[in-house]
PDB file of C-alpha atoms in Angstrom:
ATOM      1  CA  UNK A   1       0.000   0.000   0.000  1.00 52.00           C
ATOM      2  CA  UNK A   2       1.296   3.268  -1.060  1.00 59.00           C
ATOM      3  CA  UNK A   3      -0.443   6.824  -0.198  1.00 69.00           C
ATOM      4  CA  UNK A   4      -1.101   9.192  -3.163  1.00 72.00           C
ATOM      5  CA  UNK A   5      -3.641  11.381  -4.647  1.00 76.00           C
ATOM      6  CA  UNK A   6      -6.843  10.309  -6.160  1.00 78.00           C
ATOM      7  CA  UNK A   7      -9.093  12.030  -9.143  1.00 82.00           C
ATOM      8  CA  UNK A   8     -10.525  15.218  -8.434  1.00 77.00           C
ATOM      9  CA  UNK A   9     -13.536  15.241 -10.243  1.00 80.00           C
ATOM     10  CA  UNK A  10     -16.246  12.675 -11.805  1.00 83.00           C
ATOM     11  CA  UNK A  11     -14.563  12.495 -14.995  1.00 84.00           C
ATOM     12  CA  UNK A  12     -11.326  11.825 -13.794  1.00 86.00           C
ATOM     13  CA  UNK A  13     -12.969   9.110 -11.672  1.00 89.00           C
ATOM     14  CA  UNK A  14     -14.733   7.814 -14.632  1.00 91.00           C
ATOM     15  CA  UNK A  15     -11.459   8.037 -16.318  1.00 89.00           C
ATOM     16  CA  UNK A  16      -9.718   5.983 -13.906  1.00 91.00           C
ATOM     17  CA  UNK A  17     -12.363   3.292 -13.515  1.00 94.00           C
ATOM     18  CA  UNK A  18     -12.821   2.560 -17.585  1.00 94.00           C
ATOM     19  CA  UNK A  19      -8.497   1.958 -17.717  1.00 93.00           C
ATOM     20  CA  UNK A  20      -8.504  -0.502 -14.851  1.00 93.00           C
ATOM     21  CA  UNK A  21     -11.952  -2.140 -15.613  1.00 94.00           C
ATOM     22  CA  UNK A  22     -10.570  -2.459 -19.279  1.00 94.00           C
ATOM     23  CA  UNK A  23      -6.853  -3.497 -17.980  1.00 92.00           C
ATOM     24  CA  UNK A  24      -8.644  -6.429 -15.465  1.00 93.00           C
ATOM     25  CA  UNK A  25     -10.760  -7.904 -17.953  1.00 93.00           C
ATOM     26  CA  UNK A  26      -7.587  -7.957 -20.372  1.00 92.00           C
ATOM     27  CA  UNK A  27      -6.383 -10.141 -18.357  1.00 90.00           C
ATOM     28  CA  UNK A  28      -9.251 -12.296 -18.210  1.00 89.00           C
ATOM     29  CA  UNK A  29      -9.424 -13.275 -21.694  1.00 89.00           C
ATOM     30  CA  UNK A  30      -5.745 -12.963 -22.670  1.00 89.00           C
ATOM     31  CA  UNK A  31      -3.140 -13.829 -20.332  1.00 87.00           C
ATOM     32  CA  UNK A  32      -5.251 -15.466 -17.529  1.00 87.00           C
ATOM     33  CA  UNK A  33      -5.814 -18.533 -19.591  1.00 87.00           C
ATOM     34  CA  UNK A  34      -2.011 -19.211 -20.527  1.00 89.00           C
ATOM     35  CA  UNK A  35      -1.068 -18.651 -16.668  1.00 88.00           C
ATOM     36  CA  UNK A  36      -3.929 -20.479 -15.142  1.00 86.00           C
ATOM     37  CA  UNK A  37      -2.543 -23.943 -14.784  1.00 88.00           C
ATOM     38  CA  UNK A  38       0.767 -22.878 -13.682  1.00 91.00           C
ATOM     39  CA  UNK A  39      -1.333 -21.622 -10.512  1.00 91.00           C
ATOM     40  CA  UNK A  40      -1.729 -22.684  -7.019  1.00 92.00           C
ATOM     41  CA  UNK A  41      -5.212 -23.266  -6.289  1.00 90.00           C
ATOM     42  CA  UNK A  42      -5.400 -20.172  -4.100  1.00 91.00           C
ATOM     43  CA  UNK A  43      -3.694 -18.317  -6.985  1.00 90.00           C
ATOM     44  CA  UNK A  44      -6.461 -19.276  -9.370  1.00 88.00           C
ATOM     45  CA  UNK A  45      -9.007 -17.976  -6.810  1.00 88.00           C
ATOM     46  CA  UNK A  46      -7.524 -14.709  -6.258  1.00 87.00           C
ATOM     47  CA  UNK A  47      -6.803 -14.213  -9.677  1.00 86.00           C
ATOM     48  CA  UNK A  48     -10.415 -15.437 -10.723  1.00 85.00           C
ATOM     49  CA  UNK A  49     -11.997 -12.933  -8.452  1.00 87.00           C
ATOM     50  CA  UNK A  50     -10.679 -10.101  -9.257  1.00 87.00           C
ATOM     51  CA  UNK A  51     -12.638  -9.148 -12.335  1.00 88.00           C
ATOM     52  CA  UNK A  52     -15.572 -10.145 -10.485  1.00 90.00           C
ATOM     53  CA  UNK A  53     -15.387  -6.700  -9.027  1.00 91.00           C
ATOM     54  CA  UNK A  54     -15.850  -4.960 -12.249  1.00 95.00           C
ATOM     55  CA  UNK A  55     -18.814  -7.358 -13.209  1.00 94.00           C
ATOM     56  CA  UNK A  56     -20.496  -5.758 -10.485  1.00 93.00           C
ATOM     57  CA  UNK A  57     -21.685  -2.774 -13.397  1.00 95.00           C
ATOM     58  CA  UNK A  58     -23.811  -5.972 -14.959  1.00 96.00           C
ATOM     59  CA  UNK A  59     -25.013  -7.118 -11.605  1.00 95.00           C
ATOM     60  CA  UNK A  60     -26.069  -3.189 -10.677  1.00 95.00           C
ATOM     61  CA  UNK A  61     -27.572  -2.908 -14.099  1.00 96.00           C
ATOM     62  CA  UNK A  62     -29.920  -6.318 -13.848  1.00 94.00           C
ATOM     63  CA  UNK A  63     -30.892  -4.878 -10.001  1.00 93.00           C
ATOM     64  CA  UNK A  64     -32.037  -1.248 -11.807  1.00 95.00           C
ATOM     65  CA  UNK A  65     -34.108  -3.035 -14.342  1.00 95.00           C
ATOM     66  CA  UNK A  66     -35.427  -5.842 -12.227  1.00 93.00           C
ATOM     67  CA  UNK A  67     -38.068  -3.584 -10.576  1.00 94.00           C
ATOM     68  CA  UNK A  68     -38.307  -1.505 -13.616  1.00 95.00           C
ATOM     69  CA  UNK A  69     -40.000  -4.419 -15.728  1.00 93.00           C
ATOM     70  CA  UNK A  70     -41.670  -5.845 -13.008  1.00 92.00           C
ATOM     71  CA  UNK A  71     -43.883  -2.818 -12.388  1.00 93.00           C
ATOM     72  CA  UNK A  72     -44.241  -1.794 -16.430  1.00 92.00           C
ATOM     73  CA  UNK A  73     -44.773  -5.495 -17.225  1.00 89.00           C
ATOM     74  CA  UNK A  74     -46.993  -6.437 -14.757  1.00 83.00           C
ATOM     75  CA  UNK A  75     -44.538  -9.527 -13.969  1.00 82.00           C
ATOM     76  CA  UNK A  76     -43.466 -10.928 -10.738  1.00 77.00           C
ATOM     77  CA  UNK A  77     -39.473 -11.870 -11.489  1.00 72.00           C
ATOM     78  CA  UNK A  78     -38.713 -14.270  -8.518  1.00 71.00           C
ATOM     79  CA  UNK A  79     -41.262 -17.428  -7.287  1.00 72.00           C
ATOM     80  CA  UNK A  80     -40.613 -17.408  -3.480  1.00 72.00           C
ATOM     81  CA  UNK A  81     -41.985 -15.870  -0.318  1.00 75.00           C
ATOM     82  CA  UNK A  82     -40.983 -12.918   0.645  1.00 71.00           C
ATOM     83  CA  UNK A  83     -40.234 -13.965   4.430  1.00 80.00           C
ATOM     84  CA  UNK A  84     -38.585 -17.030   2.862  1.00 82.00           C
ATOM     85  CA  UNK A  85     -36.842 -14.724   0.986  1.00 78.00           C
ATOM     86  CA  UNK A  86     -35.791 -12.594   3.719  1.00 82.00           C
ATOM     87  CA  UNK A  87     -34.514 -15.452   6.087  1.00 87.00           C
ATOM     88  CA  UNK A  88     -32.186 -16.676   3.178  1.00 84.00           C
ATOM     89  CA  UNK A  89     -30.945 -12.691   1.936  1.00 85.00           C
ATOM     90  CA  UNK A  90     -30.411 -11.664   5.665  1.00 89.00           C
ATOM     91  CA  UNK A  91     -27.467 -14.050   6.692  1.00 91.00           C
ATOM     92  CA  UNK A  92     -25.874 -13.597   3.355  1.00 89.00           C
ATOM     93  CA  UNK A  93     -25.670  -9.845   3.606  1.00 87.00           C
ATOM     94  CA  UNK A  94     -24.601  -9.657   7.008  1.00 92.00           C
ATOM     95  CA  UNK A  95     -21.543 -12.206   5.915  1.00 92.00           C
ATOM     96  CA  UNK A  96     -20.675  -9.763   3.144  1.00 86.00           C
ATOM     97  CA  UNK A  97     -20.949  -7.151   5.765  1.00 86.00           C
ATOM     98  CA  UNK A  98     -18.639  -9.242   8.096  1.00 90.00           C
ATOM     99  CA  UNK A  99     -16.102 -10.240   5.387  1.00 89.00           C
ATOM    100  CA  UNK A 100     -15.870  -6.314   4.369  1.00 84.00           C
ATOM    101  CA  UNK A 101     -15.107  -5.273   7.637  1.00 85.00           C
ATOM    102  CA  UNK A 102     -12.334  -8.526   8.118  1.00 88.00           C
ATOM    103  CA  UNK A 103     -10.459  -7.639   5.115  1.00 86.00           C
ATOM    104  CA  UNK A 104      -9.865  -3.923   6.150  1.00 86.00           C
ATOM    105  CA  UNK A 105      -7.401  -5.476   8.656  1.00 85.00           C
ATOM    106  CA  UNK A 106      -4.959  -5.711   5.726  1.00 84.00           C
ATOM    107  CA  UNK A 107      -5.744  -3.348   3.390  1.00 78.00           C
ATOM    108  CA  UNK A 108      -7.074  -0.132   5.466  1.00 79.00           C
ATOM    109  CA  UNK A 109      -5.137   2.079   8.290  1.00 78.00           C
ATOM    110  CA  UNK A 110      -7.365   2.342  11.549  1.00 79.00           C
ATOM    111  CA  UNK A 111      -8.853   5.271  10.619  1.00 80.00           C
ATOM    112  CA  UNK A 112     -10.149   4.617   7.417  1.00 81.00           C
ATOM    113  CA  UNK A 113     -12.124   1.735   8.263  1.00 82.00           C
ATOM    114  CA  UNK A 114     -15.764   2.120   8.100  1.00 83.00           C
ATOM    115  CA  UNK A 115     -18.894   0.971   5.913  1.00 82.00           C
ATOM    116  CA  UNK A 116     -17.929   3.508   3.631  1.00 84.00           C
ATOM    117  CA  UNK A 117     -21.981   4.194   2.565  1.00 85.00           C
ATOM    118  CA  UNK A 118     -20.514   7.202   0.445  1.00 85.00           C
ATOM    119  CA  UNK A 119     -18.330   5.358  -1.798  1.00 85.00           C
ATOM    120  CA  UNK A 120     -20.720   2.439  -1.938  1.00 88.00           C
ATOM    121  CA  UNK A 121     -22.726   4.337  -3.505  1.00 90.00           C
ATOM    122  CA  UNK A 122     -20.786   6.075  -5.853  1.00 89.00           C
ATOM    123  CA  UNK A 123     -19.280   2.378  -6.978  1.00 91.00           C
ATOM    124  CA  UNK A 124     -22.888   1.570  -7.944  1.00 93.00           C
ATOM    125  CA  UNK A 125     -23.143   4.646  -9.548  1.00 93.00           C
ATOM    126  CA  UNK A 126     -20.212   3.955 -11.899  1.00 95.00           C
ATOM    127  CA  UNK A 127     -21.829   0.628 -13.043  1.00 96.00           C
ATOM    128  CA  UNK A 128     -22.180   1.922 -16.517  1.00 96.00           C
ATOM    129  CA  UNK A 129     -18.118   2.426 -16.528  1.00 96.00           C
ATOM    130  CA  UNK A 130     -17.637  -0.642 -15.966  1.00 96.00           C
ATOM    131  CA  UNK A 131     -20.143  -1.965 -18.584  1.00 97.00           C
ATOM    132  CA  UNK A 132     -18.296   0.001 -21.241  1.00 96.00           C
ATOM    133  CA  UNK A 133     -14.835  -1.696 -19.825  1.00 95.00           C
ATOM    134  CA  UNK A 134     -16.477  -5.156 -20.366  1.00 95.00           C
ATOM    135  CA  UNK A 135     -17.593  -4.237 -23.759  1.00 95.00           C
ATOM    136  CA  UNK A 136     -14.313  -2.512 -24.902  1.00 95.00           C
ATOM    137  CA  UNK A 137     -12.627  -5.558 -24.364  1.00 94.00           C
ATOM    138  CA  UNK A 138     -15.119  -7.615 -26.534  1.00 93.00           C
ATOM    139  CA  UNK A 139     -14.686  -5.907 -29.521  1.00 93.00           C
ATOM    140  CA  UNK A 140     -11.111  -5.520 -28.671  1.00 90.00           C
ATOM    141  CA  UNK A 141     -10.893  -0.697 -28.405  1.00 91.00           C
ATOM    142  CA  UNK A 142      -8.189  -0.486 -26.475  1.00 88.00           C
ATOM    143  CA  UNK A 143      -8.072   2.091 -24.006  1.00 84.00           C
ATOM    144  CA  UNK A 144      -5.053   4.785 -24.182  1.00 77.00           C
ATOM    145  CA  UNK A 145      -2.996   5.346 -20.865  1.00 72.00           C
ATOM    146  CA  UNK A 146      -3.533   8.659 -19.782  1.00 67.00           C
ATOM    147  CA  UNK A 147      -2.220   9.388 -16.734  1.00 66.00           C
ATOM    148  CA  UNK A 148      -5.419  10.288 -13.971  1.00 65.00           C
ATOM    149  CA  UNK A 149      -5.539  14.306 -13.585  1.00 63.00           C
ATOM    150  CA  UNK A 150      -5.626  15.086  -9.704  1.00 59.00           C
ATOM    151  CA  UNK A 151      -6.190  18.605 -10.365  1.00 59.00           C
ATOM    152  CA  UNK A 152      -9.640  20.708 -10.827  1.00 59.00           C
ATOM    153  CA  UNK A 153      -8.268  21.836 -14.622  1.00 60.00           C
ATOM    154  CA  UNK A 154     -10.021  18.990 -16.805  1.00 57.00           C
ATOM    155  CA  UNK A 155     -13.387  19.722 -18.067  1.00 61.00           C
ATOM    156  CA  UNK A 156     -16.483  18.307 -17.062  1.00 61.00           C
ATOM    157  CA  UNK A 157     -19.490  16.823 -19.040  1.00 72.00           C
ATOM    158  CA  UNK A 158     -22.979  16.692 -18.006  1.00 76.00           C
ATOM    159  CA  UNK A 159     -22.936  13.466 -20.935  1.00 83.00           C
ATOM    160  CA  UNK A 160     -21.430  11.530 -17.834  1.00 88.00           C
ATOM    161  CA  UNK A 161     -24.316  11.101 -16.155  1.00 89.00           C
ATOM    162  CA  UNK A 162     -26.771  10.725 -18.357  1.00 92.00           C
ATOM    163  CA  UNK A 163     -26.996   6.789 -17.684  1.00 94.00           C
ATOM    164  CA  UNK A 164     -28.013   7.279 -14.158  1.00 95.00           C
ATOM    165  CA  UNK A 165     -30.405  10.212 -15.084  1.00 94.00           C
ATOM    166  CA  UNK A 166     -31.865   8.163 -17.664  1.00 95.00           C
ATOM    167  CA  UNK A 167     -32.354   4.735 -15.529  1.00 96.00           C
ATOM    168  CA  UNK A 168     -33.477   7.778 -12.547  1.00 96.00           C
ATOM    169  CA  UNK A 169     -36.687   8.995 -14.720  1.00 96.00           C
ATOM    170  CA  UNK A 170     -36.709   5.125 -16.357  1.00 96.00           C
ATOM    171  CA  UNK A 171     -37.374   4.064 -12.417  1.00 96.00           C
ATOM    172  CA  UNK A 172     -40.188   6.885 -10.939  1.00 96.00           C
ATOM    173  CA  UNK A 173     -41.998   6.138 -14.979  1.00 96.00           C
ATOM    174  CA  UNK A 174     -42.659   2.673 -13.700  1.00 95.00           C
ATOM    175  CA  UNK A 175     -43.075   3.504  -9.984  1.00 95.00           C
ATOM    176  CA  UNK A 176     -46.021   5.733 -11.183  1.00 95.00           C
ATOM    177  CA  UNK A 177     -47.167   3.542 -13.798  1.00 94.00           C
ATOM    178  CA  UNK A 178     -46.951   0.258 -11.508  1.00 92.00           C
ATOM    179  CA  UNK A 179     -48.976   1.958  -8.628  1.00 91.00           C
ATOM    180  CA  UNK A 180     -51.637   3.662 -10.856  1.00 92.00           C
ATOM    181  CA  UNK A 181     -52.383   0.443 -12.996  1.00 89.00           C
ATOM    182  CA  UNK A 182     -52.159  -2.105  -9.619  1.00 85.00           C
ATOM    183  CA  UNK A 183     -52.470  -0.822  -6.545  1.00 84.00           C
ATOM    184  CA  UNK A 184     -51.260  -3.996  -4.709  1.00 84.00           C
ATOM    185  CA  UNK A 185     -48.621  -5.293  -1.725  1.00 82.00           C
ATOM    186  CA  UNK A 186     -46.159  -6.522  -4.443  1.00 85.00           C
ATOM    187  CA  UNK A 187     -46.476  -3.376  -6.490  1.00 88.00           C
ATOM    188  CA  UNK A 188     -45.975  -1.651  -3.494  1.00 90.00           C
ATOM    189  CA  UNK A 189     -42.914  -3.697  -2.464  1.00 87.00           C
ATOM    190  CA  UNK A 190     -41.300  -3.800  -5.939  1.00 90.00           C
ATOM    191  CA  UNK A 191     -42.062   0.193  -5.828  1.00 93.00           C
ATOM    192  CA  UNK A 192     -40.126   0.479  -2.605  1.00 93.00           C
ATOM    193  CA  UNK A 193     -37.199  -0.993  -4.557  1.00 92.00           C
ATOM    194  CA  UNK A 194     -37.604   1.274  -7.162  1.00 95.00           C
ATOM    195  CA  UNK A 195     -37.309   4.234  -4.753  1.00 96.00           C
ATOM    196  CA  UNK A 196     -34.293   2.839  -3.343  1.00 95.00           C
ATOM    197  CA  UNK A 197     -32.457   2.573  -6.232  1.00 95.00           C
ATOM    198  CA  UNK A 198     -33.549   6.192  -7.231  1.00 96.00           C
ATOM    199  CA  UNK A 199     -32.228   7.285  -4.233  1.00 95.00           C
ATOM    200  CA  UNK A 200     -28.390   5.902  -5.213  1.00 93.00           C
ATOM    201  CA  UNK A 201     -28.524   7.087  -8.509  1.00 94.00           C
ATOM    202  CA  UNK A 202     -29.853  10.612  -7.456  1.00 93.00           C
ATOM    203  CA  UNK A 203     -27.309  10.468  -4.802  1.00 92.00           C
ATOM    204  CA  UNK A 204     -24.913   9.892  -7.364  1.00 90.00           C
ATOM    205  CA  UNK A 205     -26.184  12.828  -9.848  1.00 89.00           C
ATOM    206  CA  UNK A 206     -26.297  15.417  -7.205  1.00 89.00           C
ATOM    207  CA  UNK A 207     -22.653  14.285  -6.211  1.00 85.00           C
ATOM    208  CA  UNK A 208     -21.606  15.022 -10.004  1.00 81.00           C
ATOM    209  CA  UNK A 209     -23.473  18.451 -10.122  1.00 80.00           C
ATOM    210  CA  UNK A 210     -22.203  19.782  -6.924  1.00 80.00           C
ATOM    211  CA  UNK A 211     -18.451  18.756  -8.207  1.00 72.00           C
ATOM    212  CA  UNK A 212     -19.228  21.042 -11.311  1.00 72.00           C
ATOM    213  CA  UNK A 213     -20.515  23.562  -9.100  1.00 74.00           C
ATOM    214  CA  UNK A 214     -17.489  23.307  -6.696  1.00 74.00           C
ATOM    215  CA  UNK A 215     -15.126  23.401 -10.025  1.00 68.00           C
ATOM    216  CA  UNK A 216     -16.808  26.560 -11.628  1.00 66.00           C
ATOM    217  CA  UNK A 217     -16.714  28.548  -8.735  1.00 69.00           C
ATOM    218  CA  UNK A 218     -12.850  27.536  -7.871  1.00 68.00           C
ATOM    219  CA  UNK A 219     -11.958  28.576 -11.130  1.00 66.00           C
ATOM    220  CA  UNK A 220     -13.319  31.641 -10.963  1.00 68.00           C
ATOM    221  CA  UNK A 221     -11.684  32.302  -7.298  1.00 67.00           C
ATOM    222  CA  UNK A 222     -15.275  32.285  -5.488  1.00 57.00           C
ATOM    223  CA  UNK A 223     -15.385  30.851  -2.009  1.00 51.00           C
TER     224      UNK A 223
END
């Protein structure tokens, strides 16, 4: 572990995230199979995992459109009982909760340990990064190595979030439409989701705005 400077602004983040989502899964499909069976077995797990991480922007994607469907379709996507459901989810988010806070031994100094809810929730903001970082590799752009500006001099484009803005009026359309056409427990349930999810990814969009906001008026010397 080395201490350093990290991006400055959303784009810069963005930036960062699209070279070493496209650098992982790189990896993956060209050297990971020529070094695999030269591995220990806890090699090939660690190594395995790791562009697991950057997955996670398919993963976030299927959760936003999960409730989305379900309330403009009129479709119920999972056969189980809720409380059923609920005694299986619990244990297996509090272990991910656990295992989070075990690691941080190793990789975090005492005082930046934590649940880290802000950054959570910009990494599920940045799903769509990832996404393109999958999708570069599979038809093979490469991605040029520009070193990550930690400065507030790079410009800054509203284009960047319009995934999440999109997916953010995609999710209250079918909260609206779901609870108008079927008033109904599940509707309502599947419409609490919905919220939820509009709450990271407006989370995420006022994050972005404020950083331009903070950028204009420090390059124009306002405090």
């Amino acid at each position: 572990l080395a201490r350093g400077l990290v991006p400055n602004t959303f784009s810069a983040y963005y930036c960062q995230q699209l070279k070493w989502s496209r650098g992982v899964f790189e990896l993956l499909v060209t050297t990971y199979p020529k070094l695999f069976h030269q591995f220990t077995w806890k090699q090939k797990l660690h190594y395995g995992l790791i562009p697991m991480h950057y997955l996670s922007g398919i993963i976030f994607l299927l959760n936003f459109l999960i409730p989305i469907l379900s309330l403009s379709l009129d479709v119920i996507p999972f056969k189980m009982d809720l409380a059923e459901f609920a005694i299986l989810g619990f244990p297996f988010a509090i272990s991910i909760i656990l295992i989070r806070h075990f690691v941080q031994i190793w990789v975090m100094e005492d005082e930046e340990r934590g649940f880290h809810v802000v950054g959570g929730l910009l990494l599920i903001g940045t799903w769509w990064v990832y996404i393109l970082g999958f999708f570069y590799t599979i038809i093979r752009k490469k991605v040029p190595y520009i070193p990550t500006p930690k400065d507030n001099k790079e410009k800054v484009s509203l284009a960047l979030y319009l995934p999440n803005i999109l997916l953010l009026l995609a999710s209250v359309a079918a909260i609206i439409y779901g609870l108008i056409t079927d008033w109904n427990p599940y509707t309502i349930i599947m419409s609490g989701f919905a919220a939820f999810i509009c709450f990271i990814l407006l989370f995420t969009i006022y994050a972005g705005l404020l950083n331009i906001i903070w950028l204009y008026l420090d390059s124009r010397n306002i405090s």
